[in-house]
PDB file of C-alpha atoms in Angstrom:
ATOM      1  CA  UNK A   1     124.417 135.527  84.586  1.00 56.00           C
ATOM      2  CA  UNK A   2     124.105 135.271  88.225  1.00 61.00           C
ATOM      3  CA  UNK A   3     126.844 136.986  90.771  1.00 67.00           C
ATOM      4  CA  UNK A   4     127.430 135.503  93.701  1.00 67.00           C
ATOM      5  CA  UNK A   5     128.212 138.374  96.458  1.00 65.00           C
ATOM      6  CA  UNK A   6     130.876 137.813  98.703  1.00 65.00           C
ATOM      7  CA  UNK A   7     130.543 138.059 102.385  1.00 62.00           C
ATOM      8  CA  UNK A   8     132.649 141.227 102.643  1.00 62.00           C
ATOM      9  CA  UNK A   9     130.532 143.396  99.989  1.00 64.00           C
ATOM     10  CA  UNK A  10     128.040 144.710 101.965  1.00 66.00           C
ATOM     11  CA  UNK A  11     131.051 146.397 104.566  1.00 64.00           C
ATOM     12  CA  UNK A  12     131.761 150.364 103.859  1.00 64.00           C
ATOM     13  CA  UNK A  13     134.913 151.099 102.065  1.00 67.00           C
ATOM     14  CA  UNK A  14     137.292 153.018 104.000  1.00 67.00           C
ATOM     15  CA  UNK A  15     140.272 155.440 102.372  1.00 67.00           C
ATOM     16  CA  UNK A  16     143.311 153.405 101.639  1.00 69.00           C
ATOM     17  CA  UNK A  17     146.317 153.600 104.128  1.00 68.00           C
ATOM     18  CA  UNK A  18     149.173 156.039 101.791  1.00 69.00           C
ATOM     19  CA  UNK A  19     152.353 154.226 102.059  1.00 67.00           C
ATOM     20  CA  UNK A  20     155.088 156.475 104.448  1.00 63.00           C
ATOM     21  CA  UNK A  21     157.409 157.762 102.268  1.00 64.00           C
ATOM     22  CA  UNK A  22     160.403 156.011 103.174  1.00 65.00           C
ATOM     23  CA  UNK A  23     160.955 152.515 105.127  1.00 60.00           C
ATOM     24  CA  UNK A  24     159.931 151.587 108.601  1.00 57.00           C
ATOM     25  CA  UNK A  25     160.280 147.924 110.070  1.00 58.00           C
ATOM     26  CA  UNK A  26     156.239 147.636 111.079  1.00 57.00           C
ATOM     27  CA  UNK A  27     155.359 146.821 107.715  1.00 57.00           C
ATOM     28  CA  UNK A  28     153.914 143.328 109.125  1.00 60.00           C
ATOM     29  CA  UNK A  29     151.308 145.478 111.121  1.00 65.00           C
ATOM     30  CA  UNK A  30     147.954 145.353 109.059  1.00 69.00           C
ATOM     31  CA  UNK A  31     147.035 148.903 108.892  1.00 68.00           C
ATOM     32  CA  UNK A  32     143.304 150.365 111.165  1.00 72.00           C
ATOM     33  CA  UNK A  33     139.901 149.736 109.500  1.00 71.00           C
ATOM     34  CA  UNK A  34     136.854 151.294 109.967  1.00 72.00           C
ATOM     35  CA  UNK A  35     133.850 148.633 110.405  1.00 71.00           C
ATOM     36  CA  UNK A  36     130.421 150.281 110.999  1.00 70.00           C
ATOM     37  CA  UNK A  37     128.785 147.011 111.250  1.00 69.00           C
ATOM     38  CA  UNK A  38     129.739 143.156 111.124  1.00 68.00           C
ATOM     39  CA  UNK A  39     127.766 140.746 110.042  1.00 69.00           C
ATOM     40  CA  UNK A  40     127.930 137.161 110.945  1.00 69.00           C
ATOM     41  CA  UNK A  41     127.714 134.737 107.740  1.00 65.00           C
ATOM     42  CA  UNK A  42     125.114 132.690 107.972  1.00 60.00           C
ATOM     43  CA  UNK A  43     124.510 128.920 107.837  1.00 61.00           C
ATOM     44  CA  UNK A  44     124.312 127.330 104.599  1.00 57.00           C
ATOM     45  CA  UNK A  45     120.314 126.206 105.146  1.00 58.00           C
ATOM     46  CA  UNK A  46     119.592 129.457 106.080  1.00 57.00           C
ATOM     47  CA  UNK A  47     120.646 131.292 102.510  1.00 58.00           C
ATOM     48  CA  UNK A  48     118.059 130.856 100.249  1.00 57.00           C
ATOM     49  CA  UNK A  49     119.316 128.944  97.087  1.00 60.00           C
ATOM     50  CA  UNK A  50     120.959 130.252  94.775  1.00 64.00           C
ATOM     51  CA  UNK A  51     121.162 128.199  91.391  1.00 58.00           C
ATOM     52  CA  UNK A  52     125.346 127.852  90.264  1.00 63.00           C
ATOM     53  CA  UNK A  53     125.900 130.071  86.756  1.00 65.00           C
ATOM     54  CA  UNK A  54     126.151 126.660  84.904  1.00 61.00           C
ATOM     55  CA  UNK A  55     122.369 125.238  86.207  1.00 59.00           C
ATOM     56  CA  UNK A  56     121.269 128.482  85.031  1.00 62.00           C
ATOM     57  CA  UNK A  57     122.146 128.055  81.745  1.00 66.00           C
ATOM     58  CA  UNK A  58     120.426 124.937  81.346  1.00 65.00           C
ATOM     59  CA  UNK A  59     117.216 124.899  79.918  1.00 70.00           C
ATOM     60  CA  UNK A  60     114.442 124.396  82.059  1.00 75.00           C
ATOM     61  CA  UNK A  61     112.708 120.818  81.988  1.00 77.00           C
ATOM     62  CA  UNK A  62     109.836 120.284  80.074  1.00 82.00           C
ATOM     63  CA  UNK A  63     106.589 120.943  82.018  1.00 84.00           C
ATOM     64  CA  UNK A  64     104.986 117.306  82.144  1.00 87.00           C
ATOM     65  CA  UNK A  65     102.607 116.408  80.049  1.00 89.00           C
ATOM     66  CA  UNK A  66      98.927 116.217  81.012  1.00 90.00           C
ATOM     67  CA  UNK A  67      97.247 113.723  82.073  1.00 91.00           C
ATOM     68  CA  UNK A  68      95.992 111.163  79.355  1.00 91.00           C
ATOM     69  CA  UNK A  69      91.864 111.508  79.039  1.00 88.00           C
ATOM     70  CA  UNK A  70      89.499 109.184  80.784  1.00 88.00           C
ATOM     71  CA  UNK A  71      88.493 106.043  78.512  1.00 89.00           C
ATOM     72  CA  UNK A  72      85.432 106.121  76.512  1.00 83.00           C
ATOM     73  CA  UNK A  73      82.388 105.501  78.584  1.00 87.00           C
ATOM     74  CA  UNK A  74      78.954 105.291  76.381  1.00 81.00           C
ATOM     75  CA  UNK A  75      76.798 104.583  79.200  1.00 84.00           C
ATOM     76  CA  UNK A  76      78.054 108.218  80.469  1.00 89.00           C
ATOM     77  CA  UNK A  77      76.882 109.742  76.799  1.00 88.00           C
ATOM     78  CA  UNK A  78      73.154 111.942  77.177  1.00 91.00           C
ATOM     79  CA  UNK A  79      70.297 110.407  74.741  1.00 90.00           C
ATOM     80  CA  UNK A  80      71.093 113.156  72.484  1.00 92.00           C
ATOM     81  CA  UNK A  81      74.504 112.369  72.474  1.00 91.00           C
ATOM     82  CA  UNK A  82      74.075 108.443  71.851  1.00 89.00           C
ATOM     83  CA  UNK A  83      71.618 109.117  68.806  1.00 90.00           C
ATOM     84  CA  UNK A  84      74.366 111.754  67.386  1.00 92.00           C
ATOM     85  CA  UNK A  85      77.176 108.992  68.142  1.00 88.00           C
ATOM     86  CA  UNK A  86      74.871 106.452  66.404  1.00 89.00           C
ATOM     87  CA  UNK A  87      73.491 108.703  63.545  1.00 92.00           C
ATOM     88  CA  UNK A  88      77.529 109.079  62.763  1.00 93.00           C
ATOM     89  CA  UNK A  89      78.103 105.283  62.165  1.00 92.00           C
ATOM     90  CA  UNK A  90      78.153 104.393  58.686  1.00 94.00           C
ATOM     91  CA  UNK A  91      75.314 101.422  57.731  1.00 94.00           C
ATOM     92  CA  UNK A  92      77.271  98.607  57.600  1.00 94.00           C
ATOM     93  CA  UNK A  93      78.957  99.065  60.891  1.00 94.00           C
ATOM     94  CA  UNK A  94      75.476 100.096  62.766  1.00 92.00           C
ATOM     95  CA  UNK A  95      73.905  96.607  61.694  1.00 93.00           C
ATOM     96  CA  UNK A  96      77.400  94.566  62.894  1.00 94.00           C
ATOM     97  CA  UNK A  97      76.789  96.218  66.322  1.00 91.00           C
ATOM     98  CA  UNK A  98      73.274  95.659  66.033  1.00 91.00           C
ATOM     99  CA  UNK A  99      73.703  91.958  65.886  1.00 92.00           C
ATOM    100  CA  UNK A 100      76.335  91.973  67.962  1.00 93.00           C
ATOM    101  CA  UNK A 101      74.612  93.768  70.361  1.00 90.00           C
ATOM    102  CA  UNK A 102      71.528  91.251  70.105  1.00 89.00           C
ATOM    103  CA  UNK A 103      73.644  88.567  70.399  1.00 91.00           C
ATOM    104  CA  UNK A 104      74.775  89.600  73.644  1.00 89.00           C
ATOM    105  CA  UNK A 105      71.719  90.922  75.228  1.00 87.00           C
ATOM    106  CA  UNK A 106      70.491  87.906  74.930  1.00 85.00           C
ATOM    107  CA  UNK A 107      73.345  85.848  76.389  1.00 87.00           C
ATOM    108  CA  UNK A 108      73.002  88.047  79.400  1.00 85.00           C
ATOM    109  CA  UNK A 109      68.994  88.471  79.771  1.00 81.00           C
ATOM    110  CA  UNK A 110      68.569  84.886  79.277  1.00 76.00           C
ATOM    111  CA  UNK A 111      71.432  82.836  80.751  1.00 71.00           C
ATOM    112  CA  UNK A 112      71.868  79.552  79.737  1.00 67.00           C
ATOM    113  CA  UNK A 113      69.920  76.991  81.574  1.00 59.00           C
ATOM    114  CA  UNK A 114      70.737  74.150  80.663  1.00 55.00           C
ATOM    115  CA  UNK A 115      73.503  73.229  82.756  1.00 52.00           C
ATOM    116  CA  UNK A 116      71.232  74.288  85.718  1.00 51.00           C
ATOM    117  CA  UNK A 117      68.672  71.891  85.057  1.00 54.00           C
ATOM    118  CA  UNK A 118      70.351  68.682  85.414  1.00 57.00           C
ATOM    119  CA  UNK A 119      72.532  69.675  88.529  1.00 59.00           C
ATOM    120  CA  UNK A 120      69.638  70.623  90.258  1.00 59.00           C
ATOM    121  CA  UNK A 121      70.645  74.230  91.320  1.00 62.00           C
ATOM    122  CA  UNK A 122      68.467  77.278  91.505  1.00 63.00           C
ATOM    123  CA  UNK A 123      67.561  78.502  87.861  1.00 68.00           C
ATOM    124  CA  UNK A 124      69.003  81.729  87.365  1.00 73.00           C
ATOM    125  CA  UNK A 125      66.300  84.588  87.032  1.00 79.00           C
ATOM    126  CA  UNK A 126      66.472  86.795  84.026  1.00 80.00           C
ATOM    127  CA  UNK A 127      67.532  90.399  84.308  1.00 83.00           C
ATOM    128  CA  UNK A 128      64.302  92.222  83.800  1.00 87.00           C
ATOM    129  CA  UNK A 129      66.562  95.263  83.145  1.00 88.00           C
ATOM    130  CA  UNK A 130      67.726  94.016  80.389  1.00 86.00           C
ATOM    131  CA  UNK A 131      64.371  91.577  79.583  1.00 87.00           C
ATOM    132  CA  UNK A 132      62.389  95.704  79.012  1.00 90.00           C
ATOM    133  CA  UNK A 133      64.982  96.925  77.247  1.00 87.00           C
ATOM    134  CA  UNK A 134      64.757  93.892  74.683  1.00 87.00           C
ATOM    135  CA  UNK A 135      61.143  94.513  74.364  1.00 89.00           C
ATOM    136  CA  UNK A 136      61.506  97.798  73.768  1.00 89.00           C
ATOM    137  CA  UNK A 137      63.632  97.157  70.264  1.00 87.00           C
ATOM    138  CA  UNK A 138      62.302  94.350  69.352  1.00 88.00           C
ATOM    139  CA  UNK A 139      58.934  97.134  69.495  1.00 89.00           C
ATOM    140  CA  UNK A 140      61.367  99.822  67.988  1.00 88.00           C
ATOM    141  CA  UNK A 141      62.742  97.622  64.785  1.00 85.00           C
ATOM    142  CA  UNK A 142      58.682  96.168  64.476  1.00 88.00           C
ATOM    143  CA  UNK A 143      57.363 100.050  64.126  1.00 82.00           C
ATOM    144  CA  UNK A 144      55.365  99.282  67.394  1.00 70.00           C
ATOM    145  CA  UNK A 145      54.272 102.171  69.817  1.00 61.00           C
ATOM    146  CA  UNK A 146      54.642 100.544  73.151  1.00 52.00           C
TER     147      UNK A 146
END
């Protein structure tokens, strides 16, 4: 629980002032103090903040969560990494993305051509990226040593 101090504690406390024994008429007087030093408050900005007793008591928020991991990127995998991934994929699945993946290596190494022919434009090249790495499974699934 936190206290908030006052901005009278920090004064010295002086004796109290003994009532007279009987009566006099300058009771509206306030009676001498002894101040060594005074203090001006200061501005609100100035304090440092101070949390109230009842935002104390409040749990403290939940520290956010972290952030979510980066999506999975194969071509970022090492060779020994790709043949572990692909070692792990159970038979049936491995020749699905086999054809798949023939399917579409072809789509993109040999575009289709036959709309370019009769409109006259430039024939699209093939991607001889992707042309040598055809070759090289159609040598891997033959058992040829290229």
């Amino acid at each position: 629980m936190s206290v908030q101090h006052l901005l009278f504690d920090d004064l010295p406390e002086t004796e109290r002032a003994r009532k007279p024994a009987r009566r006099s008429r300058a009771t509206t007087i306030a009676a001498p103090m002894a101040v060594d030093v005074v203090r001006e408050a200061a501005p609100d900005s100035a304090r440092p903040a101070r949390p109230s007793p009842v935002l104390a008591s409040l749990p403290l928020a939940p520290p956010a969560p972290p952030a979510p991991p980066p999506p999975f990127d194969p071509a970022a995998l090492s060779n020994p990494e790709l043949r572990a991934l692909v070692q792990a994929i159970p038979d049936q699945r491995l020749a699905y993305l086999l054809i798949e993946a023939a399917r579409e290596l072809k789509r993109r190494a040999l575009p289709d051509r036959a709309e370019d022919d009769d409109s006259g434009e430039a024939v699209v090249e093939p991607n001889p990226l992707l042309l040598r790495a055809a070759r090289q499974v159609v040598g891997e699934l033959s058992g040829e040593d290229s």
